[in-house]
Amino acid sequence: MANDVVAVVASIEYRLAPEHRLPAAYEDAVEALHWIKTSQADDWLRSYVDYSNVFLVGSSAGGNIAYNAGLRAAAGDDLAPEIKGLILVQPFFSGTRRTGSELRLANEPHLALCYNDALWKLSLPVGVNRDHEFCNPTAGNGPARLEMIRRLGWWVLVTGCGGDPLVDRQVQLVRLMQSKGVRVVGHFTPGAYHGIQDSEPLKAKELYGVIKTFIHALSAQQ
C-alpha cells in the first residue's frame, strides 16, 4: 500500500475484544495519533512525512476504528496531527434492523450474518445493542457527531462492493454524510465480497489506485 499510494503508512496495534471491548480499540488509535504528532522531532520522520496531509485509513473493522477514532480526535484535536480526512474501506457497521444486503447475503461465506452478529456481541460494551453509535452511525447521536467532521472540513472516502452483506450500511453512511454537508466520496463496485482486497492482490492494487487518486486529487486542490 505504501508503495502504490506513495505514502508513509503507520500500522497500529490495538487491544482486541472480547477481553477489551469497545471503545478500547478507539482509545488505542487516538493514542497512536498522539504519538504521530509528538514524533515530529524524529529526524527520519520529519524528512519523509508530510504532517499536514494525514489520513486515517482502515479496512473492515479497521474502517470502523478509523471512523470512530477520527470522531474522537475531532472532539479533542489538540491531541492529533492535522488530519485531512478518513478513508474507510468496507467499514464494518451494523444495526438491529436488517438491511436488504444483509438479508440477501445472510449466508455469504466470507461474512455470514450469524458471524457478524456474534462479532458485535463480543465487541460492544456490555448491555447495549447494535444500534449503539459504535456499531450504527445512523442511530442515536451518530448523525449529530458528523458535525465535527463537517466543521473541520475533512474529506471522506468510503469504498464497498455489491457482494458484501454490509454494503447497504456503507451506502447509508455516505448518504448520511452528504445530508450533513460532509465532503464524501463513495466508490462502490459490483460483485466481489467482504475483504476481497486481503486475498486477491489485483483487487488490492485496484483499491490502492482509488485511494491514491482520492488523496492526490485533494492535494491538487491546495
mmCIF file of C-alpha atoms in Angstrom:
data_model
loop_
_atom_site.group_PDB
_atom_site.id
_atom_site.type_symbol
_atom_site.label_atom_id
_atom_site.label_comp_id
_atom_site.label_asym_id
_atom_site.label_seq_id
_atom_site.Cartn_x
_atom_site.Cartn_y
_atom_site.Cartn_z
ATOM 1 C CA MET A 1 0.000 0.000 0.000
ATOM 2 C CA ALA A 2 2.769 2.445 0.909
ATOM 3 C CA ASN A 3 4.447 1.802 -2.449
ATOM 4 C CA ASP A 4 1.304 2.039 -4.579
ATOM 5 C CA VAL A 5 -0.229 5.041 -2.829
ATOM 6 C CA VAL A 6 3.177 6.726 -2.346
ATOM 7 C CA ALA A 7 2.650 7.410 1.333
ATOM 8 C CA VAL A 8 4.204 6.708 4.699
ATOM 9 C CA VAL A 9 1.928 4.180 6.413
ATOM 10 C CA ALA A 10 1.810 3.737 10.183
ATOM 11 C CA SER A 11 0.108 0.441 11.070
ATOM 12 C CA ILE A 12 -1.025 0.323 14.677
ATOM 13 C CA GLU A 13 -1.794 -2.447 17.139
ATOM 14 C CA TYR A 14 -4.864 -2.212 19.334
ATOM 15 C CA ARG A 15 -6.456 -4.181 22.133
ATOM 16 C CA LEU A 16 -8.880 -6.861 20.995
ATOM 17 C CA ALA A 17 -12.319 -7.972 22.121
ATOM 18 C CA PRO A 18 -13.737 -9.766 23.997
ATOM 19 C CA GLU A 19 -11.052 -9.183 26.629
ATOM 20 C CA HIS A 20 -11.041 -5.495 25.738
ATOM 21 C CA ARG A 21 -14.416 -4.337 24.453
ATOM 22 C CA LEU A 22 -15.002 -1.119 22.573
ATOM 23 C CA PRO A 23 -14.012 1.678 22.954
ATOM 24 C CA ALA A 24 -10.589 0.193 23.817
ATOM 25 C CA ALA A 25 -9.568 -0.025 20.150
ATOM 26 C CA TYR A 26 -10.628 3.590 19.553
ATOM 27 C CA GLU A 27 -8.613 4.766 22.546
ATOM 28 C CA ASP A 28 -5.527 2.958 21.240
ATOM 29 C CA ALA A 29 -5.956 4.535 17.804
ATOM 30 C CA VAL A 30 -6.215 8.024 19.292
ATOM 31 C CA GLU A 31 -3.099 7.300 21.356
ATOM 32 C CA ALA A 32 -1.315 6.394 18.118
ATOM 33 C CA LEU A 33 -2.378 9.732 16.635
ATOM 34 C CA HIS A 34 -0.905 11.463 19.652
ATOM 35 C CA TRP A 35 2.350 9.585 19.042
ATOM 36 C CA ILE A 36 2.360 10.698 15.406
ATOM 37 C CA LYS A 37 2.001 14.310 16.477
ATOM 38 C CA THR A 38 4.739 14.112 19.104
ATOM 39 C CA SER A 39 7.107 12.160 16.814
ATOM 40 C CA GLN A 40 7.771 15.190 14.636
ATOM 41 C CA ALA A 41 11.084 15.684 16.406
ATOM 42 C CA ASP A 42 12.338 12.431 14.855
ATOM 43 C CA ASP A 43 14.789 13.347 12.074
ATOM 44 C CA TRP A 44 13.826 10.499 9.717
ATOM 45 C CA LEU A 45 10.102 11.061 10.070
ATOM 46 C CA ARG A 46 10.464 14.812 9.702
ATOM 47 C CA SER A 47 12.372 14.250 6.455
ATOM 48 C CA TYR A 48 9.793 11.977 4.851
ATOM 49 C CA VAL A 49 6.401 12.594 6.451
ATOM 50 C CA ASP A 50 4.045 15.402 5.467
ATOM 51 C CA TYR A 51 2.348 16.037 8.802
ATOM 52 C CA SER A 52 -0.127 18.401 7.162
ATOM 53 C CA ASN A 53 -1.518 15.610 4.991
ATOM 54 C CA VAL A 54 -2.603 12.849 7.383
ATOM 55 C CA PHE A 55 -5.443 10.430 6.607
ATOM 56 C CA LEU A 56 -6.943 7.798 8.869
ATOM 57 C CA VAL A 57 -7.342 4.591 6.871
ATOM 58 C CA GLY A 58 -8.996 1.350 7.873
ATOM 59 C CA SER A 59 -10.463 -1.747 6.268
ATOM 60 C CA SER A 60 -13.419 -3.730 7.662
ATOM 61 C CA ALA A 61 -13.155 -3.472 11.469
ATOM 62 C CA GLY A 62 -10.304 -1.053 10.841
ATOM 63 C CA GLY A 63 -12.714 1.163 8.914
ATOM 64 C CA ASN A 64 -14.980 1.261 11.944
ATOM 65 C CA ILE A 65 -11.994 2.103 14.141
ATOM 66 C CA ALA A 66 -10.753 4.829 11.791
ATOM 67 C CA TYR A 67 -14.233 6.371 11.747
ATOM 68 C CA ASN A 68 -14.779 6.349 15.499
ATOM 69 C CA ALA A 69 -11.194 7.288 16.328
ATOM 70 C CA GLY A 70 -11.498 10.140 13.849
ATOM 71 C CA LEU A 71 -14.597 11.424 15.636
ATOM 72 C CA ARG A 72 -12.763 11.234 18.958
ATOM 73 C CA ALA A 73 -9.777 13.066 17.511
ATOM 74 C CA ALA A 74 -12.097 15.712 16.082
ATOM 75 C CA ALA A 75 -13.606 16.256 19.519
ATOM 76 C CA GLY A 76 -10.162 16.755 21.068
ATOM 77 C CA ASP A 77 -7.998 17.717 18.130
ATOM 78 C CA ASP A 78 -5.274 19.165 20.325
ATOM 79 C CA LEU A 79 -4.069 15.567 20.686
ATOM 80 C CA ALA A 80 -3.987 14.792 16.962
ATOM 81 C CA PRO A 81 -1.902 15.801 13.935
ATOM 82 C CA GLU A 82 -3.530 17.802 11.165
ATOM 83 C CA ILE A 83 -5.972 15.251 9.777
ATOM 84 C CA LYS A 84 -7.162 15.772 6.203
ATOM 85 C CA GLY A 85 -9.743 13.028 6.129
ATOM 86 C CA LEU A 86 -10.875 9.437 6.520
ATOM 87 C CA ILE A 87 -10.533 6.505 4.118
ATOM 88 C CA LEU A 88 -12.985 3.767 5.060
ATOM 89 C CA VAL A 89 -12.606 0.520 3.121
ATOM 90 C CA GLN A 90 -15.659 -1.731 3.504
ATOM 91 C CA PRO A 91 -16.193 -0.279 7.006
ATOM 92 C CA PHE A 92 -17.764 -2.672 9.499
ATOM 93 C CA PHE A 93 -21.108 -1.338 10.732
ATOM 94 C CA SER A 94 -24.402 -2.943 11.670
ATOM 95 C CA GLY A 95 -27.738 -2.259 13.370
ATOM 96 C CA THR A 96 -30.747 -4.006 14.837
ATOM 97 C CA ARG A 97 -32.873 -3.566 11.717
ATOM 98 C CA ARG A 98 -31.680 -5.762 8.859
ATOM 99 C CA THR A 99 -30.786 -4.149 5.554
ATOM 100 C CA GLY A 100 -31.559 -5.580 2.148
ATOM 101 C CA SER A 101 -27.957 -6.640 1.552
ATOM 102 C CA GLU A 102 -27.743 -8.347 4.953
ATOM 103 C CA LEU A 103 -30.858 -10.397 4.210
ATOM 104 C CA ARG A 104 -29.877 -11.127 0.614
ATOM 105 C CA LEU A 105 -26.384 -12.246 1.620
ATOM 106 C CA ALA A 106 -27.195 -13.739 5.039
ATOM 107 C CA ASN A 107 -25.247 -16.919 4.250
ATOM 108 C CA GLU A 108 -22.409 -15.287 2.315
ATOM 109 C CA PRO A 109 -19.393 -17.497 3.166
ATOM 110 C CA HIS A 110 -16.948 -14.655 3.802
ATOM 111 C CA LEU A 111 -19.200 -12.844 6.307
ATOM 112 C CA ALA A 112 -22.355 -14.737 7.250
ATOM 113 C CA LEU A 113 -24.937 -12.756 9.200
ATOM 114 C CA CYS A 114 -24.683 -15.008 12.272
ATOM 115 C CA TYR A 115 -20.914 -14.429 12.349
ATOM 116 C CA ASN A 116 -21.404 -10.687 12.019
ATOM 117 C CA ASP A 117 -23.855 -10.665 14.940
ATOM 118 C CA ALA A 118 -21.509 -12.740 17.102
ATOM 119 C CA LEU A 119 -18.628 -10.341 16.500
ATOM 120 C CA TRP A 120 -20.728 -7.412 17.672
ATOM 121 C CA LYS A 121 -21.957 -9.312 20.723
ATOM 122 C CA LEU A 122 -18.338 -9.878 21.748
ATOM 123 C CA SER A 123 -17.149 -6.354 20.935
ATOM 124 C CA LEU A 124 -19.790 -3.850 22.060
ATOM 125 C CA PRO A 125 -19.990 -2.614 25.656
ATOM 126 C CA VAL A 126 -21.982 -4.952 27.867
ATOM 127 C CA GLY A 127 -25.691 -4.143 27.913
ATOM 128 C CA VAL A 128 -26.042 -2.293 24.596
ATOM 129 C CA ASN A 129 -27.429 -3.473 21.252
ATOM 130 C CA ARG A 130 -26.319 -2.998 17.660
ATOM 131 C CA ASP A 131 -27.902 0.445 17.461
ATOM 132 C CA HIS A 132 -25.166 1.802 19.713
ATOM 133 C CA GLU A 133 -23.205 4.580 17.973
ATOM 134 C CA PHE A 134 -20.052 2.417 17.883
ATOM 135 C CA CYS A 135 -21.922 -0.006 15.632
ATOM 136 C CA ASN A 136 -24.599 2.038 13.868
ATOM 137 C CA PRO A 137 -23.500 5.560 12.852
ATOM 138 C CA THR A 138 -27.009 6.395 11.638
ATOM 139 C CA ALA A 139 -28.676 5.784 15.031
ATOM 140 C CA GLY A 140 -28.867 7.784 18.252
ATOM 141 C CA ASN A 141 -26.328 10.583 18.460
ATOM 142 C CA GLY A 142 -24.425 9.263 15.440
ATOM 143 C CA PRO A 143 -25.697 11.795 12.876
ATOM 144 C CA ALA A 144 -25.002 14.743 15.192
ATOM 145 C CA ARG A 145 -21.390 13.602 15.645
ATOM 146 C CA LEU A 146 -20.766 14.192 11.942
ATOM 147 C CA GLU A 147 -20.974 17.928 12.551
ATOM 148 C CA MET A 148 -17.387 17.801 13.850
ATOM 149 C CA ILE A 149 -16.149 16.295 10.586
ATOM 150 C CA ARG A 150 -18.068 18.877 8.546
ATOM 151 C CA ARG A 151 -16.756 21.732 10.673
ATOM 152 C CA LEU A 152 -13.149 20.591 10.266
ATOM 153 C CA GLY A 153 -13.562 20.260 6.504
ATOM 154 C CA TRP A 154 -12.358 16.684 6.336
ATOM 155 C CA TRP A 155 -12.822 14.668 3.168
ATOM 156 C CA VAL A 156 -14.084 11.089 3.462
ATOM 157 C CA LEU A 157 -13.709 8.185 1.033
ATOM 158 C CA VAL A 158 -15.965 5.160 1.551
ATOM 159 C CA THR A 159 -15.419 2.084 -0.618
ATOM 160 C CA GLY A 160 -17.523 -1.055 -0.855
ATOM 161 C CA CYS A 161 -18.809 -3.761 -3.161
ATOM 162 C CA GLY A 162 -22.155 -5.288 -4.050
ATOM 163 C CA GLY A 163 -21.277 -8.751 -2.733
ATOM 164 C CA ASP A 164 -20.604 -7.515 0.803
ATOM 165 C CA PRO A 165 -23.507 -8.018 3.254
ATOM 166 C CA LEU A 166 -22.533 -4.674 4.802
ATOM 167 C CA VAL A 167 -22.748 -2.662 1.578
ATOM 168 C CA ASP A 168 -26.164 -1.141 2.316
ATOM 169 C CA ARG A 169 -24.815 0.160 5.640
ATOM 170 C CA GLN A 170 -21.897 1.748 3.834
ATOM 171 C CA VAL A 171 -24.158 3.404 1.273
ATOM 172 C CA GLN A 172 -26.373 4.664 4.116
ATOM 173 C CA LEU A 173 -23.316 6.231 5.751
ATOM 174 C CA VAL A 174 -22.368 8.038 2.536
ATOM 175 C CA ARG A 175 -25.898 9.392 2.155
ATOM 176 C CA LEU A 176 -25.999 10.468 5.795
ATOM 177 C CA MET A 177 -22.712 12.320 5.398
ATOM 178 C CA GLN A 178 -23.973 14.015 2.253
ATOM 179 C CA SER A 179 -27.114 15.147 4.088
ATOM 180 C CA LYS A 180 -24.953 16.602 6.873
ATOM 181 C CA GLY A 181 -22.736 18.554 4.488
ATOM 182 C CA VAL A 182 -19.676 16.325 4.893
ATOM 183 C CA ARG A 183 -17.422 16.194 1.846
ATOM 184 C CA VAL A 184 -17.631 12.499 0.998
ATOM 185 C CA VAL A 185 -16.849 10.303 -1.993
ATOM 186 C CA GLY A 186 -18.455 6.874 -2.328
ATOM 187 C CA HIS A 187 -16.763 4.264 -4.521
ATOM 188 C CA PHE A 188 -18.817 1.088 -4.931
ATOM 189 C CA THR A 189 -18.237 -1.774 -7.350
ATOM 190 C CA PRO A 190 -20.497 -4.705 -8.305
ATOM 191 C CA GLY A 191 -19.957 -8.259 -7.080
ATOM 192 C CA ALA A 192 -16.897 -9.312 -5.033
ATOM 193 C CA TYR A 193 -17.060 -9.930 -1.271
ATOM 194 C CA HIS A 194 -16.075 -8.512 2.109
ATOM 195 C CA GLY A 195 -12.292 -8.364 2.467
ATOM 196 C CA ILE A 196 -11.550 -9.265 -1.149
ATOM 197 C CA GLN A 197 -8.505 -6.977 -1.220
ATOM 198 C CA ASP A 198 -6.887 -9.106 1.502
ATOM 199 C CA SER A 199 -6.915 -12.283 -0.588
ATOM 200 C CA GLU A 200 -6.744 -11.087 -4.200
ATOM 201 C CA PRO A 201 -3.644 -8.969 -4.973
ATOM 202 C CA LEU A 202 -5.098 -7.471 -8.156
ATOM 203 C CA LYS A 203 -8.108 -6.194 -6.220
ATOM 204 C CA ALA A 204 -5.752 -4.718 -3.650
ATOM 205 C CA LYS A 205 -3.883 -2.828 -6.377
ATOM 206 C CA GLU A 206 -7.178 -1.520 -7.751
ATOM 207 C CA LEU A 207 -8.111 -0.297 -4.281
ATOM 208 C CA TYR A 208 -4.757 1.398 -3.777
ATOM 209 C CA GLY A 209 -5.258 3.163 -7.093
ATOM 210 C CA VAL A 210 -8.598 4.520 -5.894
ATOM 211 C CA ILE A 211 -7.018 5.699 -2.638
ATOM 212 C CA LYS A 212 -4.086 7.315 -4.447
ATOM 213 C CA THR A 213 -6.411 9.159 -6.824
ATOM 214 C CA PHE A 214 -8.501 10.399 -3.889
ATOM 215 C CA ILE A 215 -5.516 11.687 -1.918
ATOM 216 C CA HIS A 216 -3.752 13.270 -4.877
ATOM 217 C CA ALA A 217 -6.941 14.978 -6.063
ATOM 218 C CA LEU A 218 -7.234 16.671 -2.678
ATOM 219 C CA SER A 219 -3.572 17.652 -2.707
ATOM 220 C CA ALA A 220 -4.041 19.265 -6.124
ATOM 221 C CA GLN A 221 -6.781 21.477 -4.671
ATOM 222 C CA GLN A 222 -4.437 23.010 -2.103
#
